[in-house]
Amino acid sequence: MGFRDYYRQFEEMGPEEISAELLALRDERRRRALSRIDPLDLSGTEWHEPPHPDAVNAATFALRRALNTYPDRSAGALRAALAERHGLAQEQVAVGHGAGELLRSVCAALLAGGGDALVAWPGWQPLPGLVEAAGGRAVPFPSAPAELLAHAGPDTRVMLVTSPSDPTGATLSRRAVHDLCARVPDGVTVVVDEALGEFAADGDDAAPLVADVANLVVVRSFSKAHAMAGLRAGAALGPRELVERLAPAGGLSAPAQAAAAWAASQPGAEVAARRRAAASAAHERLAAALAGSPFSAAPGSVPFAWISSSEEDGPGIAARLAAAQVFVAPGRLWGDERHVRAALRGPEAVDRLAGALLGR
Amino acid sequence: MVGRHTVGVPRNDPTDTGGLFIGRRPGTAPVRYRTPPERGGAGRRFLDALLAAAVLLVEALVVLTAWGPQPVAWMWVGSQLDYATGSVFLGIVAAFFGLIGSLILTLMLATRLDHLWRLLRRAAGHDQREGVLGRIFVVTAIVAAAGFSVWFLLLEGPGSSLAPR
């Protein structure tokens, strides 16, 4: 380096040069932002929007009011609201840390002495694992729940049904659940996982049956239609001698109780109904976009679609979507090589999903 | 090179930071170089520090001439023109515009010296963000005013009546 060059390297940039550099940097960022395709994760089933502001307010109020004290361990207000909503006695309602935890408790209570659990399949993916963890033997049957009756044996203790089904979205009607409960052998309890129950058509949820059917347990969630997955709140409805064993020892947190109580109210039910309508509209939008193509999705009102193709298998569909930065749950999680499950997260996401499937 | 020295700079726009002004105060930005400079060894930095001190001294002397020697010199030139041409106006005009011109040249020279001083200070290892010309002007003005006051009040001006010889 020459003598003059040595000292010239200590020259600072002028304001114009700095401005030009910052402008070039901004342009570069814009160019990158425009050329970047953000990944779209459609592998989950939780609702894609935040909870209703009133639910957040209820949780926030509870959080600020008495965080230093223990919550109501009996969750009396929440249980009373749920009991009124479903026409049950309060003693028939237990609340816990999400539907998953309650299903774990149900399995532990019903399968403590071993036995078989017939699982309508495909259903909620962790169900067989919960049965095994409880000491039972999971027997998944890829058939309609009503047909499970034919497979019930002397060791059968539980029949587990997911309705609406995750991943297919198929719903077991209230009448079908009633018939199933009436026809199962003595000593067999029917457990309906209704985490997606708010997305079932009016009159098709099994919760009201609990008042009259002694061998039925229905598990509900506030994570899906009420968009409160982060609060981990759920409810189990069933015979009082069973549900009293399901509640967590320390109870549900005060914010979760408050938000869930709002969700159990009439305004909460109206919000859930609007989300069901939005999910149905998303199904129709997807079906319209895929019309005439090899792809098809079962119609429904759940916030996800069970997609298959006449020309490609499930891994092929998943790979096609992944190439477009759209990620879905592969059907092999349920032992199905023909389908993928994709969440329907609003019109833009549905359009992008359809575009990725069709190669647009 | 674009963006090389700005990557990692925190965003200081309050609209990006939830209303918090997290950036530096105005006027405290670090020196932004075109390329990261490579400084010499300790010996060279010491030599650069000496050179910077010398340049600072020259700069101060140059600026100091603006407060006394230059006006005096141009008044002398004006008086000579008056004497040679018999025109007081010509003498005043020549002294006035000559002084203006020489002050501009002095300022240009001082600015270049100040720039050179900044480079030498940075080469010597200092984070020298600004020059020192403004402060030199103030200090030399004080020095010149003090010197002029002593000369005018005590030695040549009303000093003879205040302190009769």
Coordinates of N, CA and C in Angstrom, one line a residue, chain A residues 51-188:
Chain A
P51 N -57.5 -15.9 19.7 CA -58.8 -16.1 20.3 C -59.6 -14.8 20.2
H52 N -60.9 -14.9 20.5 CA -61.7 -13.7 20.5 C -61.1 -12.7 21.6
P53 N -61.2 -11.4 21.3 CA -60.6 -10.5 22.3 C -61.2 -10.6 23.7
D54 N -62.5 -10.9 23.8 CA -63.2 -11.1 25.1 C -62.6 -12.2 25.8
A55 N -62.2 -13.3 25.1 CA -61.6 -14.4 25.8 C -60.2 -14.0 26.3
V56 N -59.5 -13.3 25.5 CA -58.2 -12.8 26.0 C -58.3 -11.8 27.2
N57 N -59.3 -11.0 27.1 CA -59.6 -10.1 28.2 C -59.9 -10.9 29.5
A58 N -60.7 -11.9 29.4 CA -61.1 -12.7 30.6 C -59.8 -13.3 31.2
A59 N -59.0 -13.9 30.3 CA -57.7 -14.5 30.8 C -56.8 -13.5 31.4
T60 N -56.7 -12.3 30.8 CA -55.8 -11.3 31.3 C -56.3 -10.7 32.6
F61 N -57.6 -10.6 32.7 CA -58.2 -10.1 34.0 C -57.9 -11.1 35.1
A62 N -58.1 -12.3 34.8 CA -57.8 -13.4 35.8 C -56.3 -13.4 36.2
L63 N -55.5 -13.2 35.2 CA -54.0 -13.2 35.4 C -53.6 -12.1 36.3
R64 N -54.2 -10.9 36.1 CA -53.8 -9.7 36.8 C -54.4 -9.7 38.2
R65 N -55.5 -10.3 38.4 CA -56.3 -10.1 39.6 C -55.6 -10.9 40.8
A66 N -55.3 -12.1 40.6 CA -54.8 -12.9 41.7 C -53.9 -14.0 41.3
L67 N -52.8 -13.5 40.7 CA -51.8 -14.5 40.3 C -51.1 -15.2 41.5
N68 N -51.1 -14.5 42.6 CA -50.4 -15.0 43.8 C -51.2 -16.1 44.5
T69 N -52.5 -16.2 44.1 CA -53.3 -17.2 44.9 C -53.6 -18.4 44.0
Y70 N -54.0 -19.5 44.6 CA -54.3 -20.7 43.9 C -55.7 -20.5 43.2
P71 N -55.8 -21.1 42.0 CA -57.1 -21.0 41.3 C -58.2 -21.8 42.0
D72 N -59.4 -21.7 41.6 CA -60.5 -22.5 42.1 C -60.2 -23.9 41.6
R73 N -59.8 -24.8 42.5 CA -59.4 -26.2 42.0 C -60.6 -27.0 41.5
S74 N -61.7 -26.6 42.0 CA -62.9 -27.3 41.5 C -63.4 -26.7 40.2
A75 N -62.9 -25.6 39.8 CA -63.3 -24.9 38.6 C -64.8 -24.8 38.5
G76 N -65.4 -24.5 39.6 CA -66.9 -24.5 39.7 C -67.6 -23.7 38.7
A77 N -67.2 -22.5 38.4 CA -67.9 -21.6 37.5 C -67.8 -22.2 36.1
L78 N -66.6 -22.6 35.7 CA -66.4 -23.2 34.4 C -67.3 -24.5 34.2
R79 N -67.2 -25.3 35.2 CA -68.0 -26.6 35.1 C -69.4 -26.3 35.0
A80 N -69.9 -25.3 35.8 CA -71.3 -25.0 35.8 C -71.7 -24.5 34.4
A81 N -70.9 -23.6 33.8 CA -71.2 -23.1 32.5 C -71.2 -24.2 31.4
L82 N -70.3 -25.1 31.5 CA -70.3 -26.3 30.6 C -71.5 -27.2 30.8
A83 N -71.8 -27.4 32.1 CA -73.0 -28.3 32.4 C -74.2 -27.7 31.8
E84 N -74.4 -26.4 32.0 CA -75.6 -25.7 31.5 C -75.6 -25.8 30.0
R85 N -74.5 -25.6 29.4 CA -74.4 -25.5 27.9 C -74.8 -26.9 27.3
H86 N -74.4 -28.0 28.0 CA -74.7 -29.3 27.4 C -75.9 -30.0 28.1
G87 N -76.5 -29.3 29.0 CA -77.7 -29.9 29.7 C -77.3 -31.1 30.6
L88 N -76.2 -30.9 31.4 CA -75.7 -32.0 32.3 C -75.7 -31.5 33.7
A89 N -75.5 -32.4 34.6 CA -75.2 -32.0 36.0 C -73.8 -31.6 36.1
Q90 N -73.5 -30.6 37.0 CA -72.1 -30.2 37.1 C -71.2 -31.3 37.5
E91 N -71.7 -32.3 38.2 CA -70.8 -33.4 38.6 C -70.4 -34.3 37.4
Q92 N -71.1 -34.1 36.3 CA -70.7 -34.9 35.1 C -69.7 -34.2 34.3
V93 N -69.1 -33.1 34.8 CA -68.2 -32.3 34.0 C -66.8 -32.3 34.8
A94 N -65.8 -32.6 34.1 CA -64.4 -32.3 34.6 C -63.6 -31.5 33.6
V95 N -62.8 -30.6 34.1 CA -61.9 -29.9 33.2 C -60.5 -30.2 33.5
G96 N -59.7 -30.1 32.5 CA -58.3 -30.5 32.6 C -57.4 -29.7 31.6
H97 N -56.2 -30.2 31.5 CA -55.2 -29.4 30.7 C -55.3 -29.9 29.2
G98 N -56.4 -29.6 28.6 CA -56.5 -30.0 27.2 C -57.2 -31.3 27.0
A99 N -57.7 -31.5 25.9 CA -58.4 -32.8 25.6 C -57.4 -34.0 25.6
G100 N -56.2 -33.7 25.2 CA -55.2 -34.8 25.2 C -54.9 -35.3 26.6
E101 N -54.7 -34.4 27.5 CA -54.5 -34.9 28.9 C -55.7 -35.6 29.5
L102 N -56.9 -35.1 29.1 CA -58.1 -35.7 29.7 C -58.3 -37.1 29.1
L103 N -57.9 -37.3 27.8 CA -58.0 -38.6 27.2 C -57.0 -39.5 27.8
R104 N -55.8 -39.0 28.1 CA -54.9 -39.8 28.8 C -55.4 -40.3 30.2
S105 N -56.1 -39.4 30.9 CA -56.7 -39.7 32.2 C -57.8 -40.8 32.0
V106 N -58.6 -40.6 31.0 CA -59.7 -41.5 30.7 C -59.1 -42.9 30.5
C107 N -58.1 -43.0 29.6 CA -57.5 -44.3 29.3 C -56.9 -44.9 30.6
A108 N -56.3 -44.0 31.4 CA -55.7 -44.6 32.6 C -56.7 -45.1 33.5
A109 N -57.9 -44.4 33.6 CA -58.9 -44.9 34.5 C -59.6 -46.1 34.0
L110 N -59.8 -46.2 32.7 CA -60.6 -47.3 32.2 C -59.8 -48.5 31.8
L111 N -58.5 -48.3 31.7 CA -57.6 -49.5 31.3 C -56.6 -49.8 32.3
A112 N -56.9 -49.4 33.6 CA -55.9 -49.6 34.6 C -55.6 -51.1 34.8
G113 N -56.6 -51.9 34.6 CA -56.4 -53.4 34.7 C -56.1 -54.1 33.4
G114 N -55.7 -53.3 32.4 CA -55.4 -53.9 31.1 C -56.7 -54.0 30.3
G115 N -56.6 -54.7 29.2 CA -57.8 -54.8 28.3 C -57.5 -54.2 27.0
D116 N -58.5 -54.4 26.1 CA -58.3 -53.8 24.7 C -59.1 -52.5 24.6
A117 N -58.6 -51.7 23.7 CA -59.3 -50.5 23.3 C -59.4 -50.5 21.8
L118 N -60.6 -50.6 21.3 CA -60.8 -50.5 19.9 C -60.8 -49.0 19.5
V119 N -60.0 -48.7 18.5 CA -59.8 -47.3 18.1 C -60.3 -47.2 16.7
A120 N -61.3 -46.4 16.5 CA -61.7 -46.1 15.1 C -60.6 -45.3 14.4
W121 N -60.2 -45.9 13.3 CA -59.0 -45.4 12.6 C -59.3 -45.0 11.1
P122 N -58.8 -43.9 10.6 CA -57.9 -43.0 11.3 C -58.6 -42.1 12.3
G123 N -58.0 -41.8 13.3 CA -58.5 -40.9 14.4 C -57.4 -40.0 14.9
W124 N -57.6 -39.4 16.0 CA -56.5 -38.6 16.6 C -55.3 -39.4 16.7
Q125 N -54.2 -38.9 16.1 CA -53.0 -39.7 15.9 C -52.4 -40.3 17.2
P126 N -52.4 -39.5 18.4 CA -51.8 -40.0 19.6 C -52.6 -41.0 20.3
L127 N -53.9 -41.3 19.9 CA -54.7 -42.2 20.7 C -54.1 -43.5 21.0
P128 N -53.6 -44.2 20.0 CA -53.1 -45.6 20.3 C -52.0 -45.5 21.3
G129 N -51.1 -44.5 21.3 CA -50.1 -44.3 22.2 C -50.6 -44.1 23.6
L130 N -51.7 -43.3 23.8 CA -52.3 -43.1 25.1 C -52.8 -44.4 25.7
V131 N -53.4 -45.2 24.8 CA -53.9 -46.5 25.3 C -52.8 -47.4 25.8
E132 N -51.7 -47.5 25.0 CA -50.6 -48.3 25.4 C -50.0 -47.8 26.7
A133 N -49.9 -46.5 26.8 CA -49.3 -45.9 28.0 C -50.1 -46.2 29.3
A134 N -51.4 -46.4 29.0 CA -52.3 -46.7 30.2 C -52.3 -48.2 30.5
G135 N -51.6 -49.0 29.8 CA -51.5 -50.4 30.1 C -52.5 -51.2 29.2
G136 N -53.2 -50.6 28.3 CA -54.1 -51.4 27.5 C -53.5 -51.7 26.2
R137 N -54.3 -52.4 25.3 CA -53.8 -52.8 24.0 C -54.7 -52.0 23.0
A138 N -54.0 -51.2 22.2 CA -54.7 -50.5 21.2 C -55.0 -51.3 20.0
V139 N -56.2 -51.3 19.5 CA -56.6 -52.1 18.3 C -57.2 -51.2 17.3
P140 N -56.4 -50.6 16.5 CA -57.0 -49.7 15.5 C -57.8 -50.5 14.4
F141 N -59.0 -50.0 14.1 CA -59.7 -50.6 13.0 C -60.1 -49.6 12.0
P142 N -59.6 -49.8 10.8 CA -59.9 -48.9 9.7 C -61.3 -49.1 9.2
S143 N -62.3 -48.8 10.0 CA -63.6 -49.1 9.6 C -64.5 -48.0 10.3
A144 N -65.8 -48.0 9.9 CA -66.7 -47.1 10.5 C -66.9 -47.5 11.9
P145 N -67.1 -46.5 12.8 CA -67.2 -46.9 14.3 C -68.3 -47.9 14.6
A146 N -69.4 -47.8 13.8 CA -70.5 -48.7 14.1 C -70.0 -50.2 13.9
E147 N -69.1 -50.3 12.9 CA -68.6 -51.7 12.6 C -67.7 -52.2 13.6
L148 N -67.3 -51.3 14.5 CA -66.4 -51.8 15.6 C -67.1 -52.9 16.5
L149 N -68.4 -52.8 16.5 CA -69.1 -53.7 17.4 C -68.8 -55.2 17.0
A150 N -68.6 -55.4 15.8 CA -68.3 -56.7 15.3 C -66.9 -57.2 15.8
H151 N -66.1 -56.3 16.2 CA -64.7 -56.7 16.6 C -64.6 -56.7 18.1
A152 N -65.6 -56.3 18.8 CA -65.6 -56.2 20.3 C -65.5 -57.6 20.8
G153 N -64.5 -57.9 21.7 CA -64.3 -59.2 22.3 C -64.4 -59.1 23.8
P154 N -64.2 -60.2 24.5 CA -64.3 -60.2 25.9 C -63.3 -59.3 26.6
D155 N -62.2 -59.0 26.0 CA -61.2 -58.2 26.6 C -61.4 -56.7 26.3
T156 N -62.4 -56.4 25.5 CA -62.6 -55.0 25.1 C -63.1 -54.2 26.3
R157 N -62.5 -53.1 26.6 CA -62.9 -52.2 27.7 C -63.4 -50.9 27.2
V158 N -62.8 -50.5 26.1 CA -63.1 -49.1 25.6 C -63.2 -49.1 24.1
M159 N -64.1 -48.2 23.6 CA -64.1 -47.9 22.2 C -63.8 -46.4 22.0
L160 N -62.8 -46.1 21.3 CA -62.4 -44.7 21.1 C -62.7 -44.2 19.7
V161 N -63.5 -43.2 19.7 CA -63.9 -42.6 18.4 C -63.6 -41.1 18.4
T162 N -63.0 -40.7 17.3 CA -62.7 -39.3 17.1 C -63.8 -38.7 16.1
S163 N -64.5 -37.7 16.6 CA -65.6 -37.2 15.8 C -65.8 -35.7 16.1
P164 N -65.7 -34.8 15.1 CA -65.2 -35.1 13.7 C -63.8 -35.7 13.7
S165 N -63.6 -36.5 12.7 CA -62.4 -37.3 12.7 C -61.2 -36.4 12.3
D166 N -60.1 -36.5 13.0 CA -58.8 -36.0 12.6 C -58.0 -37.1 12.1
P167 N -57.8 -37.3 10.8 CA -57.7 -36.3 9.8 C -58.8 -36.2 8.8
T168 N -59.7 -37.1 8.8 CA -60.6 -37.2 7.6 C -61.7 -36.2 7.7
G169 N -62.1 -35.7 8.9 CA -63.2 -34.8 9.0 C -64.6 -35.5 9.1
A170 N -64.6 -36.8 9.0 CA -65.9 -37.5 9.0 C -66.5 -37.4 10.4
T171 N -67.8 -37.2 10.5 CA -68.5 -37.0 11.7 C -69.4 -38.1 12.0
L172 N -69.4 -38.6 13.3 CA -70.4 -39.6 13.7 C -71.6 -38.9 14.2
S173 N -72.7 -39.2 13.7 CA -73.9 -38.4 14.1 C -74.3 -38.7 15.6
R174 N -75.1 -37.9 16.2 CA -75.5 -38.1 17.6 C -76.3 -39.4 17.7
R175 N -77.1 -39.7 16.7 CA -77.9 -40.9 16.7 C -76.9 -42.1 16.6
A176 N -75.9 -42.0 15.8 CA -75.0 -43.2 15.6 C -74.2 -43.4 16.9
V177 N -73.9 -42.4 17.6 CA -73.2 -42.5 18.9 C -74.1 -43.2 19.9
H178 N -75.4 -42.7 19.9 CA -76.3 -43.3 20.8 C -76.5 -44.8 20.5
D179 N -76.6 -45.1 19.3 CA -76.8 -46.6 18.9 C -75.6 -47.4 19.3
L180 N -74.4 -46.8 19.1 CA -73.2 -47.5 19.4 C -73.2 -47.8 20.9
C181 N -73.5 -46.8 21.7 CA -73.5 -47.0 23.2 C -74.5 -48.0 23.6
A182 N -75.6 -48.0 22.9 CA -76.7 -49.0 23.3 C -76.3 -50.4 22.9
R183 N -75.4 -50.6 21.9 CA -75.2 -51.9 21.4 C -73.9 -52.5 21.9
V184 N -73.0 -51.7 22.5 CA -71.7 -52.3 23.0 C -72.0 -53.3 24.1
P185 N -71.1 -54.2 24.3 CA -71.3 -55.2 25.4 C -71.2 -54.5 26.7
D186 N -71.7 -55.1 27.7 CA -71.6 -54.6 29.1 C -70.2 -54.4 29.5
G187 N -69.9 -53.4 30.2 CA -68.5 -53.1 30.7 C -67.6 -52.4 29.7
V188 N -68.2 -52.1 28.5 CA -67.4 -51.3 27.5 C -67.9 -49.9 27.5

